[in-house]
Structures are given as C-alpha cells and as structure tokens.
Amino acid sequence: MADNTSPTDSISSPDAVSSLSSITTFSATFARKLVKDYSDSELPSDRTSRVLYAFLDHLPPDSLNVVADDIVSHSKDLRALADHYVSAVLLPVRASGGRTPTAISTRPGDSDDVDNIATEIITQKRDQAKLKIHCLARDNSRCMVTGYYDTGIAFGTLSDIERENTTTADTEAAHIVPFSLATFDERERHSKAVIWDAIYHMFPGIRAFSPNDINDPRNVMTMWAPLHTAFGKFLLCLEPTITSNRYRLKTYPKFSSVYNTHLPSDGFVTFTAHDGRYPLPEEYLLSLHASIGAVLHASGMSEVIDRILRDRDELRTLAADGSTPVRALLTVF
C-alpha cells in the first residue's frame, strides 16, 4: 500500500529532515522571511507565497539552496519569480499530455544558457514500440510497480499453464521526464530551451541528462497502463530512499483507490535490471518527478493546472497556440 499522507511526509522523512536541518543557511532562513513578509500583504487570490513556500518545503537540498538564493536575489518581485516557476517548470511538466505552453516567463535576469540549449536540442521522435521492447527486456516483461506480466509477452512466450498462474496486464513505456518536453517545431524551440534552462537551474543534479536523451531507458519505466496515467498526473510518485534502486510509493488524494490493492503492501518497490544492455531508471529523474509532485499538491497548483487543462478549450484559458496567461495561474481560478 502506498503512502498517501500529506506531501510533508517525505519518503525518507528522517533523512530529509536531517538534510534540511543541516542546510538552515542564512539564505534559506532569510528567503522564508521574505516570503512571509510578502504574504502579510498578499491578496487572498494571490498564490505567490503558497508556490514559493511549497518549493522551499519540498525540494532536495541542492535545489532548496537554488530557490532560496533566487528568492533573496529577486525579493523585489517575488510574484515574477513565482510566475517563472509555475510557467517554466510546473505547468510544462504537468501538461505532459498536451501542447507545452509557448508563452513562458524567462528566469529573472535571464540566462545565456537558454541560447546555448536552444542550439543543442534536437526534436525527438516517439518510438514507443522499440522503447517498450527494450524496457520489457530490462524489466523481466513486468510492470516495475505491480510486477504484473505484460499481456502481449505472456501470450507470446508463456505456456497455457504458466499464464493461468501469472497475473498479466497491459503495460506501457512510461517516461519520467515527459516526452513532450523534447518534441517541438521551430516556433517552440526557444520556449523549450527556457523550460530546460529552468529545470537545470532548479535541479542541478539533472544537468547530465539532455532533452536529446528523453527516450533513453534511464528515463523510462515499464508500467501498468492505469498507473502510467496516474504517474503522468503526479498522483503517483516514486521517492528515492537511502537504498539504491529502492523507492517508496507516494500517492495523492485523487489517486483512484481501486488501484491501492494492486500496489505492494509494504509501499516500496526495488528495481532490478534483467538485461544489462539497458540501464535502470535514474534516481535523480525520479527524485525530480517526486519533488515536482509534492510542490504541485502542496501549493494547490495541481488543481489549478488540472482545471486549466480540462477547460482550456471551453473557457479559452489557453490560446490556440498553447500560450497561457501566467498571472492567471497564480490567482484562484
């Protein structure tokens, strides 16, 4: 059974608390004071402080230092900083199933890195069939969370008797960092570069991973189809533990309870590579996914973004080109 307590109940709670305690620097402490000062005069509809507090409360130590320094450096316009975090990190990653917004606020102060990234990235092609074959080989033809055997493989390789004693299910190749962040046309190139610059800035540990690696098995897991959907919506996350390749399952309130009985009873999964040609999912990518999930839910932006994505056509919240009025994201929608 997965942990579905509040986002503050971190997977490695003792370790997380210890790490955060050791990083109580002047910058982090002062950053919280600045956010508190802003919240004292904040309008009820303004979500700026909730967004910034969520990042301060739910990021790993290296990312916490980055955000704290950002808040101190841009204390004169915290709303613009929160705008950037929402439009360049939360919204694009959460909107993985649709078009990535093109109207994205750049990092305050901007960065020459955006231009460098824009020249280096190459739009990627979806090749789910090949990717699934590779990941199934690595994952022993099973969902990495439930252990269910892939139905297609089962009917192609198992005997009738073996299938009768094996739980099978339709599986999919699930990207950790969304595939949508690595596919674009020329009009979207700069926007994608802004997104990756923001991700690299906030999560220094991901710098070794390029958008051009989006289809690398390090960024993909074999998952039972319903769990893939929940994972993409950040209703299910895998939080790293102190043990390599062991993760704690974290679910959030809108995770369908019907799936709870399909999750490991102890709430943990351990990854094992059954084919050495294909590396296991990277811990730092799953950590990024889990951190963003925690921030989305703690800030309340998960519900806001969900409503915007659901109603964008009817309410014209998103323009036809996929652009988004960012300021609207920080108010009660």
CSV table of C-alpha atoms in Angstrom, one decimal:
chain,number,residue,atom,x,y,z
A,1,MET,CA,0.0,0.0,0.0
A,2,ALA,CA,1.4,3.4,-1.0
A,3,ASP,CA,1.9,6.3,1.4
A,4,ASN,CA,-0.9,8.8,0.7
A,5,THR,CA,-0.3,11.1,3.7
A,6,SER,CA,0.3,14.7,3.2
A,7,PRO,CA,3.2,15.8,1.0
A,8,THR,CA,5.2,16.8,4.0
A,9,ASP,CA,5.6,13.2,5.0
A,10,SER,CA,8.6,12.7,2.8
A,11,ILE,CA,9.8,9.2,1.8
A,12,SER,CA,13.0,9.3,3.7
A,13,SER,CA,11.5,11.6,6.3
A,14,PRO,CA,14.3,11.2,8.9
A,15,ASP,CA,17.0,11.7,6.2
A,16,ALA,CA,15.1,14.6,4.6
A,17,VAL,CA,14.6,16.3,7.9
A,18,SER,CA,18.2,15.9,8.8
A,19,SER,CA,19.4,17.2,5.4
A,20,LEU,CA,17.1,20.2,5.6
A,21,SER,CA,18.2,21.0,9.1
A,22,SER,CA,21.9,21.0,8.1
A,23,ILE,CA,21.0,23.4,5.3
A,24,THR,CA,19.5,26.1,7.5
A,25,THR,CA,21.7,28.7,6.0
A,26,PHE,CA,21.3,32.4,6.2
A,27,SER,CA,20.0,32.4,2.6
A,28,ALA,CA,17.3,29.8,3.3
A,29,THR,CA,16.2,31.4,6.5
A,30,PHE,CA,16.1,34.9,5.0
A,31,ALA,CA,14.2,33.6,2.0
A,32,ARG,CA,11.4,32.3,4.2
A,33,LYS,CA,11.3,35.7,6.0
A,34,LEU,CA,11.0,37.4,2.6
A,35,VAL,CA,8.1,35.2,1.6
A,36,LYS,CA,6.4,35.7,5.0
A,37,ASP,CA,6.8,39.5,4.5
A,38,TYR,CA,5.2,39.2,1.1
A,39,SER,CA,2.3,37.0,2.4
A,40,ASP,CA,1.4,39.6,5.0
A,41,SER,CA,0.1,42.0,2.3
A,42,GLU,CA,-0.8,39.3,-0.2
A,43,LEU,CA,-4.3,39.4,-1.7
A,44,PRO,CA,-6.4,36.3,-0.9
A,45,SER,CA,-6.4,35.3,-4.6
A,46,ASP,CA,-2.7,35.5,-4.9
A,47,ARG,CA,-0.9,32.2,-4.7
A,48,THR,CA,2.7,33.5,-4.8
A,49,SER,CA,3.6,32.7,-1.2
A,50,ARG,CA,2.0,29.2,-1.4
A,51,VAL,CA,4.0,28.5,-4.5
A,52,LEU,CA,7.3,29.7,-3.0
A,53,TYR,CA,6.7,28.0,0.3
A,54,ALA,CA,5.9,24.7,-1.5
A,55,PHE,CA,9.3,24.9,-3.3
A,56,LEU,CA,11.1,25.8,-0.1
A,57,ASP,CA,9.5,22.9,1.8
A,58,HIS,CA,9.6,20.1,-0.8
A,59,LEU,CA,12.9,20.3,-2.7
A,60,PRO,CA,16.1,18.3,-2.2
A,61,PRO,CA,18.9,20.2,-0.5
A,62,ASP,CA,20.8,21.3,-3.7
A,63,SER,CA,17.5,22.6,-5.2
A,64,LEU,CA,16.5,24.3,-1.9
A,65,ASN,CA,19.7,26.3,-2.0
A,66,VAL,CA,19.0,27.4,-5.5
A,67,VAL,CA,15.4,28.5,-4.8
A,68,ALA,CA,16.4,30.3,-1.6
A,69,ASP,CA,19.1,32.2,-3.4
A,70,ASP,CA,16.5,33.1,-6.1
A,71,ILE,CA,14.1,34.5,-3.6
A,72,VAL,CA,16.8,36.6,-1.9
A,73,SER,CA,18.1,37.9,-5.2
A,74,HIS,CA,14.7,38.7,-6.6
A,75,SER,CA,12.9,39.9,-3.4
A,76,LYS,CA,11.6,43.0,-5.1
A,77,ASP,CA,9.4,41.0,-7.4
A,78,LEU,CA,8.6,37.6,-5.8
A,79,ARG,CA,5.4,37.4,-8.0
A,80,ALA,CA,7.5,37.4,-11.1
A,81,LEU,CA,9.7,34.6,-9.7
A,82,ALA,CA,6.7,32.5,-8.8
A,83,ASP,CA,5.3,33.2,-12.3
A,84,HIS,CA,8.5,31.8,-13.7
A,85,TYR,CA,8.5,28.7,-11.5
A,86,VAL,CA,4.9,27.9,-12.5
A,87,SER,CA,5.1,28.7,-16.2
A,88,ALA,CA,8.6,27.2,-16.9
A,89,VAL,CA,8.5,24.2,-14.5
A,90,LEU,CA,5.2,23.2,-13.0
A,91,LEU,CA,2.9,23.8,-16.0
A,92,PRO,CA,5.0,22.3,-18.8
A,93,VAL,CA,5.9,19.2,-16.8
A,94,ARG,CA,2.3,18.7,-15.6
A,95,ALA,CA,0.8,19.4,-19.1
A,96,SER,CA,2.7,16.4,-20.4
A,97,GLY,CA,-0.2,15.0,-22.4
A,98,GLY,CA,-1.0,18.2,-24.3
A,99,ARG,CA,0.8,21.0,-26.0
A,100,THR,CA,3.6,22.6,-24.0
A,101,PRO,CA,2.7,26.3,-23.5
A,102,THR,CA,4.7,28.7,-25.6
A,103,ALA,CA,4.3,31.9,-23.5
A,104,ILE,CA,6.7,31.2,-20.7
A,105,SER,CA,8.3,33.7,-18.4
A,106,THR,CA,12.1,33.6,-18.6
A,107,ARG,CA,14.2,33.3,-15.5
A,108,PRO,CA,14.6,36.7,-13.8
A,109,GLY,CA,17.8,38.1,-15.1
A,110,ASP,CA,17.6,35.6,-17.9
A,111,SER,CA,20.5,33.4,-18.9
A,112,ASP,CA,22.8,33.0,-21.8
A,113,ASP,CA,22.3,29.3,-21.2
A,114,VAL,CA,18.9,29.5,-23.0
A,115,ASP,CA,20.5,30.3,-26.3
A,116,ASN,CA,23.1,27.5,-25.8
A,117,ILE,CA,20.4,25.0,-25.0
A,118,ALA,CA,18.3,26.1,-28.0
A,119,THR,CA,21.2,25.4,-30.4
A,120,GLU,CA,21.9,22.0,-28.9
A,121,ILE,CA,18.4,20.4,-28.6
A,122,ILE,CA,17.1,18.2,-31.3
A,123,THR,CA,13.4,17.4,-31.5
A,124,GLN,CA,12.8,13.8,-30.7
A,125,LYS,CA,10.5,11.2,-32.3
A,126,ARG,CA,8.2,9.0,-30.3
A,127,ASP,CA,9.2,5.3,-30.8
A,128,GLN,CA,7.1,3.6,-28.1
A,129,ALA,CA,7.2,0.2,-29.7
A,130,LYS,CA,11.0,0.0,-29.8
A,131,LEU,CA,11.3,1.6,-26.4
A,132,LYS,CA,8.8,-0.8,-24.8
A,133,ILE,CA,10.7,-3.8,-26.2
A,134,HIS,CA,14.0,-2.6,-24.6
A,135,CYS,CA,12.3,-1.8,-21.2
A,136,LEU,CA,10.4,-5.1,-21.1
A,137,ALA,CA,13.7,-6.9,-21.6
A,138,ARG,CA,15.3,-5.0,-18.8
A,139,ASP,CA,12.2,-5.3,-16.5
A,140,ASN,CA,11.6,-9.0,-17.0
A,141,SER,CA,8.5,-8.3,-19.0
A,142,ARG,CA,6.8,-6.9,-15.9
A,143,CYS,CA,5.4,-3.6,-14.6
A,144,MET,CA,8.0,-2.2,-12.3
A,145,VAL,CA,5.5,-1.3,-9.7
A,146,THR,CA,3.0,-4.1,-9.6
A,147,GLY,CA,5.1,-6.9,-11.0
A,148,TYR,CA,2.3,-7.8,-13.5
A,149,TYR,CA,3.5,-9.7,-16.5
A,150,ASP,CA,2.9,-7.9,-19.9
A,151,THR,CA,-0.1,-9.5,-21.6
A,152,GLY,CA,1.4,-9.4,-25.1
A,153,ILE,CA,4.6,-11.1,-24.0
A,154,ALA,CA,2.7,-13.6,-21.9
A,155,PHE,CA,0.7,-14.8,-24.9
A,156,GLY,CA,3.8,-15.0,-27.0
A,157,THR,CA,6.2,-16.8,-24.6
A,158,LEU,CA,4.3,-18.5,-21.7
A,159,SER,CA,2.5,-21.8,-21.9
A,160,ASP,CA,-1.2,-22.1,-21.1
A,161,ILE,CA,-0.4,-23.4,-17.6
A,162,GLU,CA,2.1,-20.6,-16.9
A,163,ARG,CA,-0.4,-18.0,-18.0
A,164,GLU,CA,-3.0,-19.5,-15.7
A,165,ASN,CA,-0.6,-18.9,-12.8
A,166,THR,CA,0.6,-15.5,-13.8
A,167,THR,CA,-1.2,-12.1,-13.4
A,168,THR,CA,-1.0,-10.3,-16.7
A,169,ALA,CA,-1.8,-6.7,-17.6
A,170,ASP,CA,-1.4,-4.3,-20.5
A,171,THR,CA,1.8,-2.3,-19.9
A,172,GLU,CA,3.3,0.8,-21.4
A,173,ALA,CA,6.6,2.6,-21.6
A,174,ALA,CA,6.2,5.4,-19.2
A,175,HIS,CA,8.5,8.5,-19.4
A,176,ILE,CA,9.7,10.0,-16.2
A,177,VAL,CA,10.6,13.4,-17.6
A,178,PRO,CA,7.7,13.9,-20.1
A,179,PHE,CA,8.4,13.2,-23.7
A,180,SER,CA,6.5,16.4,-24.6
A,181,LEU,CA,9.5,18.4,-23.3
A,182,ALA,CA,11.7,17.1,-26.1
A,183,THR,CA,9.5,17.4,-29.1
A,184,PHE,CA,8.9,20.8,-30.8
A,185,ASP,CA,8.8,22.8,-34.0
A,186,GLU,CA,11.0,25.8,-34.7
A,187,ARG,CA,8.4,28.2,-33.2
A,188,GLU,CA,8.7,26.3,-29.9
A,189,ARG,CA,12.4,25.8,-29.8
A,190,HIS,CA,13.1,28.9,-27.7
A,191,SER,CA,10.3,28.1,-25.3
A,192,LYS,CA,11.6,24.5,-24.8
A,193,ALA,CA,15.0,25.9,-24.1
A,194,VAL,CA,13.6,28.2,-21.5
A,195,ILE,CA,11.9,25.2,-19.8
A,196,TRP,CA,15.1,23.2,-19.8
A,197,ASP,CA,17.1,26.1,-18.5
A,198,ALA,CA,14.7,26.5,-15.6
A,199,ILE,CA,14.8,22.7,-14.9
A,200,TYR,CA,18.6,22.7,-15.0
A,201,HIS,CA,18.8,25.8,-12.8
A,202,MET,CA,16.4,24.4,-10.1
A,203,PHE,CA,17.6,20.8,-10.3
A,204,PRO,CA,21.4,20.8,-10.7
A,205,GLY,CA,21.6,17.1,-10.5
A,206,ILE,CA,19.8,16.7,-13.8
A,207,ARG,CA,22.4,18.5,-15.8
A,208,ALA,CA,23.9,15.3,-17.1
A,209,PHE,CA,20.5,14.5,-18.7
A,210,SER,CA,19.7,16.1,-22.1
A,211,PRO,CA,16.4,16.6,-23.8
A,212,ASN,CA,18.0,14.5,-26.5
A,213,ASP,CA,18.1,11.6,-24.0
A,214,ILE,CA,14.3,11.7,-23.5
A,215,ASN,CA,13.9,8.1,-24.9
A,216,ASP,CA,16.9,6.7,-23.0
A,217,PRO,CA,15.8,3.7,-20.8
A,218,ARG,CA,17.1,5.7,-17.9
A,219,ASN,CA,14.1,7.9,-18.3
A,220,VAL,CA,11.5,5.1,-18.9
A,221,MET,CA,9.7,2.5,-16.8
A,222,THR,CA,7.5,-0.4,-17.8
A,223,MET,CA,4.2,0.4,-16.1
A,224,TRP,CA,0.7,-1.0,-16.0
A,225,ALA,CA,-1.4,1.4,-18.1
A,226,PRO,CA,-3.6,2.8,-15.3
A,227,LEU,CA,-0.6,3.5,-13.1
A,228,HIS,CA,1.1,5.2,-16.1
A,229,THR,CA,-1.8,7.6,-16.3
A,230,ALA,CA,-1.6,8.4,-12.6
A,231,PHE,CA,2.1,8.8,-12.7
A,232,GLY,CA,1.8,11.3,-15.6
A,233,LYS,CA,-0.7,13.3,-13.5
A,234,PHE,CA,1.6,13.2,-10.5
A,235,LEU,CA,-0.9,11.3,-8.4
A,236,LEU,CA,1.7,8.5,-8.0
A,237,CYS,CA,5.3,9.2,-7.4
A,238,LEU,CA,8.4,7.1,-6.6
A,239,GLU,CA,10.5,8.7,-3.9
A,240,PRO,CA,14.2,7.6,-3.6
A,241,THR,CA,15.3,6.0,-0.4
A,242,ILE,CA,18.8,5.6,1.1
A,243,THR,CA,19.0,2.2,-0.6
A,244,SER,CA,20.0,2.3,-4.3
A,245,ASN,CA,17.1,1.4,-6.6
A,246,ARG,CA,14.6,1.2,-3.8
A,247,TYR,CA,11.7,3.6,-3.9
A,248,ARG,CA,8.8,4.5,-1.7
A,249,LEU,CA,5.4,4.8,-3.4
A,250,LYS,CA,3.7,8.1,-2.8
A,251,THR,CA,0.1,8.6,-3.8
A,252,TYR,CA,-2.1,11.7,-3.6
A,253,PRO,CA,-5.8,12.2,-2.8
A,254,LYS,CA,-7.1,11.8,-6.3
A,255,PHE,CA,-5.3,8.6,-6.9
A,256,SER,CA,-8.1,6.1,-7.6
A,257,SER,CA,-8.4,3.9,-4.6
A,258,VAL,CA,-9.4,0.9,-6.7
A,259,TYR,CA,-5.7,0.6,-7.6
A,260,ASN,CA,-4.5,0.5,-4.0
A,261,THR,CA,-4.8,-3.2,-3.7
A,262,HIS,CA,-2.5,-3.6,-6.8
A,263,LEU,CA,0.4,-1.8,-5.1
A,264,PRO,CA,3.0,-3.6,-3.0
A,265,SER,CA,1.6,-4.0,0.6
A,266,ASP,CA,4.8,-2.5,2.2
A,267,GLY,CA,4.7,0.6,-0.1
A,268,PHE,CA,8.1,0.0,-1.6
A,269,VAL,CA,9.5,-1.2,-4.9
A,270,THR,CA,13.0,-2.3,-5.8
A,271,PHE,CA,14.3,-2.1,-9.3
A,272,THR,CA,16.4,-4.9,-10.8
A,273,ALA,CA,17.9,-5.0,-14.3
A,274,HIS,CA,17.3,-8.3,-16.1
A,275,ASP,CA,19.1,-7.2,-19.2
A,276,GLY,CA,22.4,-5.3,-18.7
A,277,ARG,CA,22.1,-3.6,-22.1
A,278,TYR,CA,19.5,-1.2,-20.8
A,279,PRO,CA,20.2,0.8,-17.6
A,280,LEU,CA,17.6,1.2,-14.8
A,281,PRO,CA,15.7,4.4,-14.3
A,282,GLU,CA,17.9,7.1,-12.9
A,283,GLU,CA,17.3,8.1,-9.3
A,284,TYR,CA,17.7,11.8,-9.9
A,285,LEU,CA,15.0,11.8,-12.5
A,286,LEU,CA,12.6,10.0,-10.2
A,287,SER,CA,13.6,12.5,-7.5
A,288,LEU,CA,12.8,15.4,-9.8
A,289,HIS,CA,9.4,13.8,-10.6
A,290,ALA,CA,8.6,13.3,-6.9
A,291,SER,CA,9.7,16.8,-5.9
A,292,ILE,CA,7.5,18.4,-8.5
A,293,GLY,CA,4.6,16.2,-7.5
A,294,ALA,CA,5.0,17.4,-3.9
A,295,VAL,CA,5.2,21.0,-4.9
A,296,LEU,CA,2.2,20.7,-7.2
A,297,HIS,CA,0.0,19.4,-4.4
A,298,ALA,CA,1.4,21.5,-1.5
A,299,SER,CA,0.9,24.7,-3.5
A,300,GLY,CA,-2.6,23.9,-4.7
A,301,MET,CA,-1.3,24.3,-8.3
A,302,SER,CA,-2.2,20.7,-9.2
A,303,GLU,CA,-5.9,21.5,-9.0
A,304,VAL,CA,-5.5,24.9,-10.8
A,305,ILE,CA,-3.5,23.4,-13.7
A,306,ASP,CA,-5.9,20.4,-13.9
A,307,ARG,CA,-8.8,22.8,-14.3
A,308,ILE,CA,-7.0,24.9,-16.9
A,309,LEU,CA,-6.0,21.8,-18.9
A,310,ARG,CA,-9.5,20.4,-18.7
A,311,ASP,CA,-11.3,23.7,-19.5
A,312,ARG,CA,-8.9,25.4,-21.8
A,313,ASP,CA,-11.0,24.9,-25.0
A,314,GLU,CA,-14.3,25.9,-23.5
A,315,LEU,CA,-13.1,28.8,-21.3
A,316,ARG,CA,-10.3,29.9,-23.7
A,317,THR,CA,-7.8,29.8,-20.8
A,318,LEU,CA,-5.1,28.7,-23.2
A,319,ALA,CA,-4.8,30.4,-26.6
A,320,ALA,CA,-4.9,28.4,-29.8
A,321,ASP,CA,-1.1,28.4,-29.9
A,322,GLY,CA,-0.9,26.9,-26.4
A,323,SER,CA,0.2,30.2,-24.7
A,324,THR,CA,-1.0,30.8,-21.2
A,325,PRO,CA,-1.8,34.0,-19.2
A,326,VAL,CA,0.7,33.1,-16.5
A,327,ARG,CA,-0.6,35.6,-14.0
A,328,ALA,CA,-3.9,33.9,-14.0
A,329,LEU,CA,-2.2,30.8,-12.8
A,330,LEU,CA,-1.3,32.5,-9.5
A,331,THR,CA,-4.8,33.5,-8.7
A,332,VAL,CA,-7.8,31.4,-7.7
A,333,PHE,CA,-9.1,30.0,-10.9
